[in-house]
Coordinates of N, CA and C in Angstrom, one line a residue:
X153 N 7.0 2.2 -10.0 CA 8.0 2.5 -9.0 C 9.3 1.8 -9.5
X154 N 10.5 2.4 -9.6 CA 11.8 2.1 -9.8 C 11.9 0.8 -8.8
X155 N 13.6 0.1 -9.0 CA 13.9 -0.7 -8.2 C 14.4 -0.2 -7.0
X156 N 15.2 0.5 -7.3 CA 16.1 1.8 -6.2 C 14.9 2.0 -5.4
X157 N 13.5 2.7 -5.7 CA 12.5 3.1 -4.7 C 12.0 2.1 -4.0
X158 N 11.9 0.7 -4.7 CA 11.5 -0.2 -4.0 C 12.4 -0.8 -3.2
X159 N 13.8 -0.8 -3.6 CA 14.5 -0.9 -2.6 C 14.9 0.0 -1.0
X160 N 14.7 1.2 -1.6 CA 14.4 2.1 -0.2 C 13.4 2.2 0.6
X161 N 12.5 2.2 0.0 CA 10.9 1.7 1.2 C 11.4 1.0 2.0
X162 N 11.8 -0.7 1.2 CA 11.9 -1.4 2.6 C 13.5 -1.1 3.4
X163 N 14.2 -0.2 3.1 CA 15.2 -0.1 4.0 C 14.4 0.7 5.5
X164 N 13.3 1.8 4.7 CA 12.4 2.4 6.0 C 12.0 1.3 7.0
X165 N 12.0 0.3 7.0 CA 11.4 -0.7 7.4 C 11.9 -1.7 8.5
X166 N 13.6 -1.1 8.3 CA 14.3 -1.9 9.4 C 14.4 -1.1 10.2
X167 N 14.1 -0.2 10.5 CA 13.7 0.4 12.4 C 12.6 0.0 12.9
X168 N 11.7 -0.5 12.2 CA 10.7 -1.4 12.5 C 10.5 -2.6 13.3
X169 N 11.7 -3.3 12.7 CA 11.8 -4.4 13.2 C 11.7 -5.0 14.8
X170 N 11.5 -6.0 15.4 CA 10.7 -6.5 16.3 C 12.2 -7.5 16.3
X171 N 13.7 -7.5 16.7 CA 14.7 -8.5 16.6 C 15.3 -8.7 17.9
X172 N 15.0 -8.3 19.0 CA 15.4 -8.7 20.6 C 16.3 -10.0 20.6
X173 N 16.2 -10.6 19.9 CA 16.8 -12.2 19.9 C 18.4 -11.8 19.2
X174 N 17.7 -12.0 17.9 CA 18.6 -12.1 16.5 C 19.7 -10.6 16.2
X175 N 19.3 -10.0 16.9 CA 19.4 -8.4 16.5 C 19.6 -8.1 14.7
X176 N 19.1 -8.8 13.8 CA 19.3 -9.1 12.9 C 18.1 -8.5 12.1
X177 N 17.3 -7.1 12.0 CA 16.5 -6.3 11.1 C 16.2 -6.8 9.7
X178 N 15.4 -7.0 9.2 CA 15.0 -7.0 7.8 C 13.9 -6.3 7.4
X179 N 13.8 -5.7 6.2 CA 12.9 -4.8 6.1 C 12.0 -5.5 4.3
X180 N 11.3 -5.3 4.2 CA 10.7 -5.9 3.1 C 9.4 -4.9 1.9
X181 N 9.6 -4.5 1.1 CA 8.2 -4.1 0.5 C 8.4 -5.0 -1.2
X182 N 6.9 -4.8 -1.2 CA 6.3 -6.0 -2.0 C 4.9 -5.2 -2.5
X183 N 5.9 -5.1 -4.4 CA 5.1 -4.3 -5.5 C 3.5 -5.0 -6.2
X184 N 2.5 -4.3 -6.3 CA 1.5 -4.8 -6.6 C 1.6 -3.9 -8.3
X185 N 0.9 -5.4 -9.3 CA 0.6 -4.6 -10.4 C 0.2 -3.2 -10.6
X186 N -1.3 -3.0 -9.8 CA -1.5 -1.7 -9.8 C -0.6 -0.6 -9.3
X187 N 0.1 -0.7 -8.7 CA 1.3 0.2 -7.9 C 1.3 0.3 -6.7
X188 N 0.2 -0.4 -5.9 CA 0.1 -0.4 -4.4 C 1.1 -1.3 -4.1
X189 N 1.9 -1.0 -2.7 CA 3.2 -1.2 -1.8 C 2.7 -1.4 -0.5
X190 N 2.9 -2.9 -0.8 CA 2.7 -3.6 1.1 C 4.4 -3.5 1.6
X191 N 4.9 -3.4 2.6 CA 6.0 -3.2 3.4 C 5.6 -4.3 4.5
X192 N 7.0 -4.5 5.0 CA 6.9 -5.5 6.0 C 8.2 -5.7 6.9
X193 N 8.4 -5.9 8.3 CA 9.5 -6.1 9.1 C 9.5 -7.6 9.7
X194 N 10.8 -7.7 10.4 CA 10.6 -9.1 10.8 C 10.1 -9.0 12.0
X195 N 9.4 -10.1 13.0 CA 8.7 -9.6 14.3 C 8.8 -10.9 14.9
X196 N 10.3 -11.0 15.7 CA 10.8 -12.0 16.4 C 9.8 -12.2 18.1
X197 N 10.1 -13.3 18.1 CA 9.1 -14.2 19.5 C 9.9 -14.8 20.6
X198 N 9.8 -15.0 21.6 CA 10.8 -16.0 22.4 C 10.5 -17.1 22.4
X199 N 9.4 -17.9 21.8 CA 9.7 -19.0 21.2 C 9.4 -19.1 19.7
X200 N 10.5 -19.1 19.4 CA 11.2 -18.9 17.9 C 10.5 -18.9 16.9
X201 N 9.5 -20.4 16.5 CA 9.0 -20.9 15.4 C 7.9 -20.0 15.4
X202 N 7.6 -19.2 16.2 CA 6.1 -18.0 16.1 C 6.7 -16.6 15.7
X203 N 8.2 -17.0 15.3 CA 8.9 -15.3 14.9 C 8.2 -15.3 13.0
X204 N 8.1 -13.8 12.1 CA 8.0 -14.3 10.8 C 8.7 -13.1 10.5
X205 N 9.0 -14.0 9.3 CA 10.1 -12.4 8.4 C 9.0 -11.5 7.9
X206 N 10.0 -10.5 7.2 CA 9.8 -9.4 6.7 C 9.2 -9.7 5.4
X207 N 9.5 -10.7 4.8 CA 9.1 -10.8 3.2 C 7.5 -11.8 3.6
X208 N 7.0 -12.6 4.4 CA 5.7 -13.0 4.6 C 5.1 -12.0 5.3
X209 N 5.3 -10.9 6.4 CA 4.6 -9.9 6.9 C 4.1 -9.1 5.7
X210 N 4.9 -8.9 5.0 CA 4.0 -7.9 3.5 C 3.0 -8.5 3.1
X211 N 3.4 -9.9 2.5 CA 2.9 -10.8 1.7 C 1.6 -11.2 2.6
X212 N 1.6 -11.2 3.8 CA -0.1 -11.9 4.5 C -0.4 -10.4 5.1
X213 N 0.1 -9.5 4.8 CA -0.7 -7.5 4.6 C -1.3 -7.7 3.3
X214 N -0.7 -8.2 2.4 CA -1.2 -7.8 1.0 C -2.4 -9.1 0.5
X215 N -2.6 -9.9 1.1 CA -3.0 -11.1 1.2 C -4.8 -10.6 1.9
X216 N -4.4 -9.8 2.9 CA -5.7 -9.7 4.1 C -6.2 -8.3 3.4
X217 N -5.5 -7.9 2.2 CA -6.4 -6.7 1.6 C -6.6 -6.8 0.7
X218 N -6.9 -8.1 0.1 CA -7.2 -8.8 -1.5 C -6.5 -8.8 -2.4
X219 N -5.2 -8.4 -2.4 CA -4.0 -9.1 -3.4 C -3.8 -10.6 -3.1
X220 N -3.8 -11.0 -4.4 CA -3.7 -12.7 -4.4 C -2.4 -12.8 -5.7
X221 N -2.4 -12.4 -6.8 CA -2.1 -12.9 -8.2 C -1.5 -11.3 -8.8
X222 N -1.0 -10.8 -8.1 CA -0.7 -9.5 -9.2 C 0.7 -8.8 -8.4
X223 N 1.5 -10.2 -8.0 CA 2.8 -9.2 -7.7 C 3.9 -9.5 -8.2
X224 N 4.4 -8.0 -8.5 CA 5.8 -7.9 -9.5 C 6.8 -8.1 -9.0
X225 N 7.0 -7.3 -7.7 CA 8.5 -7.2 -7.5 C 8.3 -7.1 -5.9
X226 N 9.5 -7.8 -5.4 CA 9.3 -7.5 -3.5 C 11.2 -7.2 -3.6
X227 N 11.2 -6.3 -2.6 CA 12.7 -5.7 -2.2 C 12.6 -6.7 -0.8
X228 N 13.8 -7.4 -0.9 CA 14.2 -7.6 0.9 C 15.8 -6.5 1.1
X229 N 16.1 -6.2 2.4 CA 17.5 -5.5 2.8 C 17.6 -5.7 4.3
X230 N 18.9 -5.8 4.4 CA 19.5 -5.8 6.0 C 20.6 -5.0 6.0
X231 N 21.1 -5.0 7.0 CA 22.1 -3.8 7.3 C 23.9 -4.6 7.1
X232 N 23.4 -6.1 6.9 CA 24.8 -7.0 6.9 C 25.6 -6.4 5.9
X233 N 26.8 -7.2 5.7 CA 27.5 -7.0 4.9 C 27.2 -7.8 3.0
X234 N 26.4 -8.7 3.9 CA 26.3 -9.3 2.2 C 24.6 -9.4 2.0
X235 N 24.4 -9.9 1.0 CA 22.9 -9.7 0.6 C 21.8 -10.4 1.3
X236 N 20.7 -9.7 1.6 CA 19.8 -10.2 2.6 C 18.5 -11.4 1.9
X237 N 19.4 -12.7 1.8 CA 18.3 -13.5 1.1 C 17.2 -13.8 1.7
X238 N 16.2 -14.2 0.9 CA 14.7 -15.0 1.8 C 15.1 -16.4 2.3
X239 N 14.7 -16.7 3.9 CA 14.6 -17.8 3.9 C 14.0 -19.2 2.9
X240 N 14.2 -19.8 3.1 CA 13.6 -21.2 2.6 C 12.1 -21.0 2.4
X241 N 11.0 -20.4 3.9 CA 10.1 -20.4 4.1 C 9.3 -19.6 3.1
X242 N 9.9 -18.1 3.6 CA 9.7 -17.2 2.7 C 9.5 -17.6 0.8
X243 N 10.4 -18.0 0.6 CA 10.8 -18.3 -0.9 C 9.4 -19.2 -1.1
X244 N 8.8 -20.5 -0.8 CA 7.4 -21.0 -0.4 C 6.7 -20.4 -0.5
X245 N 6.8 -19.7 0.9 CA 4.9 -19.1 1.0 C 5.0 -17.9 -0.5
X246 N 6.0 -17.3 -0.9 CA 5.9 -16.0 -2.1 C 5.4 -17.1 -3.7
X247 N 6.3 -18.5 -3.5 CA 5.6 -19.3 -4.9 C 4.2 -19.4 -4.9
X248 N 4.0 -19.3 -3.5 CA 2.2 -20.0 -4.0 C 1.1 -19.1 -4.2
X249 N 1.9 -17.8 -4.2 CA 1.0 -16.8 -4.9 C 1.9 -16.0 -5.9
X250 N 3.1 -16.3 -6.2 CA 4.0 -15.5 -7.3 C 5.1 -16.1 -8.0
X251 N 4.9 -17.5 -8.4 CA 6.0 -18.2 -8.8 C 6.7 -17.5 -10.1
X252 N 6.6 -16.6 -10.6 CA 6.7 -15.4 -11.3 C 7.2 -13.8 -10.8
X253 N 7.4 -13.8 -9.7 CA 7.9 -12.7 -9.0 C 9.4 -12.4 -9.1
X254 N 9.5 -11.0 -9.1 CA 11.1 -10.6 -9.6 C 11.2 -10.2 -7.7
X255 N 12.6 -10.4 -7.3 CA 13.6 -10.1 -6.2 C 14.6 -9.6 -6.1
X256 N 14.5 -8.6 -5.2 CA 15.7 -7.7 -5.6 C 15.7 -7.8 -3.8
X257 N 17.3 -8.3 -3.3 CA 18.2 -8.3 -2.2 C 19.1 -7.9 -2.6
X258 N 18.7 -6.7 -0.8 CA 20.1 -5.9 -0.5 C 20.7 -6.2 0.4
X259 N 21.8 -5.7 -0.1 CA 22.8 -5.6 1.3 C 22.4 -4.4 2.5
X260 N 23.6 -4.1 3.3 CA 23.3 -3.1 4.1 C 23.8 -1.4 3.3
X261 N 24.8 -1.7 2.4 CA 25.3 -0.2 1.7 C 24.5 0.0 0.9
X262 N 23.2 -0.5 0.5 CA 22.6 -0.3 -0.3 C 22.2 -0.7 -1.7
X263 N 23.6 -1.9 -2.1 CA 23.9 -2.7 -3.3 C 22.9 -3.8 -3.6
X264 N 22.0 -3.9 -4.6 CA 21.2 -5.1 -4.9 C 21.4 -5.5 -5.9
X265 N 21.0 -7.1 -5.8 CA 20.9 -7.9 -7.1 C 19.6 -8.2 -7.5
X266 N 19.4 -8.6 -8.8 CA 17.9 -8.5 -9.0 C 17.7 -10.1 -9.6
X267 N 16.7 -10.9 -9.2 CA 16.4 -11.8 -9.6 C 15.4 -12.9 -9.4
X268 N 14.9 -13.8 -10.5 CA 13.7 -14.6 -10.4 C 13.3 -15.2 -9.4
X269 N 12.3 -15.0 -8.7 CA 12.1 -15.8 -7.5 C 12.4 -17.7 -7.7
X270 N 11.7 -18.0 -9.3 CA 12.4 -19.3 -9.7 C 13.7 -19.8 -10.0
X271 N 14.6 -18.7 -9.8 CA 15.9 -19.1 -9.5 C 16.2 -19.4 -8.2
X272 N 15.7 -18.7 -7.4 CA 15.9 -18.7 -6.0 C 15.1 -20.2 -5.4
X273 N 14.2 -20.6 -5.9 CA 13.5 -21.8 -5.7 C 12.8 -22.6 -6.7
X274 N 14.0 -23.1 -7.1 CA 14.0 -24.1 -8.4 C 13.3 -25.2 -8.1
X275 N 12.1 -25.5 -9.2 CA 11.0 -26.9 -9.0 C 10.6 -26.0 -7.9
X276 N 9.5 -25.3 -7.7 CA 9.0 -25.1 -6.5 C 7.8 -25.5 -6.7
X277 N 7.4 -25.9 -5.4 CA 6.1 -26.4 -5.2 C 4.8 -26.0 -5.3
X278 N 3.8 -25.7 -6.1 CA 2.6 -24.4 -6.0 C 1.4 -25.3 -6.2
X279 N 0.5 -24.3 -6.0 CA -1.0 -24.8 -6.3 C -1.0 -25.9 -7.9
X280 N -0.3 -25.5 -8.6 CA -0.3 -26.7 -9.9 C 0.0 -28.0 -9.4
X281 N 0.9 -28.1 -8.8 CA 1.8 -29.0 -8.4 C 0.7 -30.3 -7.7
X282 N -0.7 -29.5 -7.0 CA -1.3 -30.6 -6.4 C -2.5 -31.0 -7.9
X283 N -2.5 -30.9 -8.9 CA -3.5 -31.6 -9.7 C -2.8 -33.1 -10.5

């Protein structure tokens, strides 16, 4: 799958979204080696800290159907004006099963940038980290 395709899936993804609060949509899909495509939206709560993004909703899809260790590439997008980064959390929970994963965030016109998840979360903390 292209980046462009993988960036369009998860654009499908922001009418999805669950954002009553935030009004703030994110749409997410997340490439497996073999070529299977988990997708994901964000799914806001009224009490807050039980809301999760779009980029862990793929990630605990693709988690609950035996992907562990084989992902390439996740697209995030929102409809803002500037590029739709992963939270802090996000960037975490994706090291501890991808500290090797490529990211490509969009904006809302469509424009993305592509890059290392270990840029995005330099020294990150993973399963090595506890031996």
């Amino acid at each position: 799958m292209t980046d462009q395709a993988l960036v369009e899936l998860a654009f499908t993804m922001l009418d999805r979204s669950y954002v009553p609060y935030s009004r703030f949509p994110v749409g997410a899909a997340l490439l497996c080696a073999d070529g299977t495509v988990f997708t994901g939206c964000n799914v806001e709560n009224a009490a807050y800290g039980s809301t999760i993004c779009a980029e862990r909703t793929a990630l605990v899809k693709a988690v609950s159907e035996g992907h562990r260790d084989d992902f390439v590439r996740l697209a995030v997008v929102g409809r803002g004006e500037d590029y739709c980064w992963p939270c802090g959390a996000c960037r975490q929970m994706l090291y501890e099963f991808a500290p090797n994963l490529t990211v490509l965030v969009a904006r809302g016109d469509g424009q993305f940038v592509t890059l290392p998840l270990k840029e995005l979360l330099p020294h990150g903390f993973g399963p090595a980290s506890l031996t």
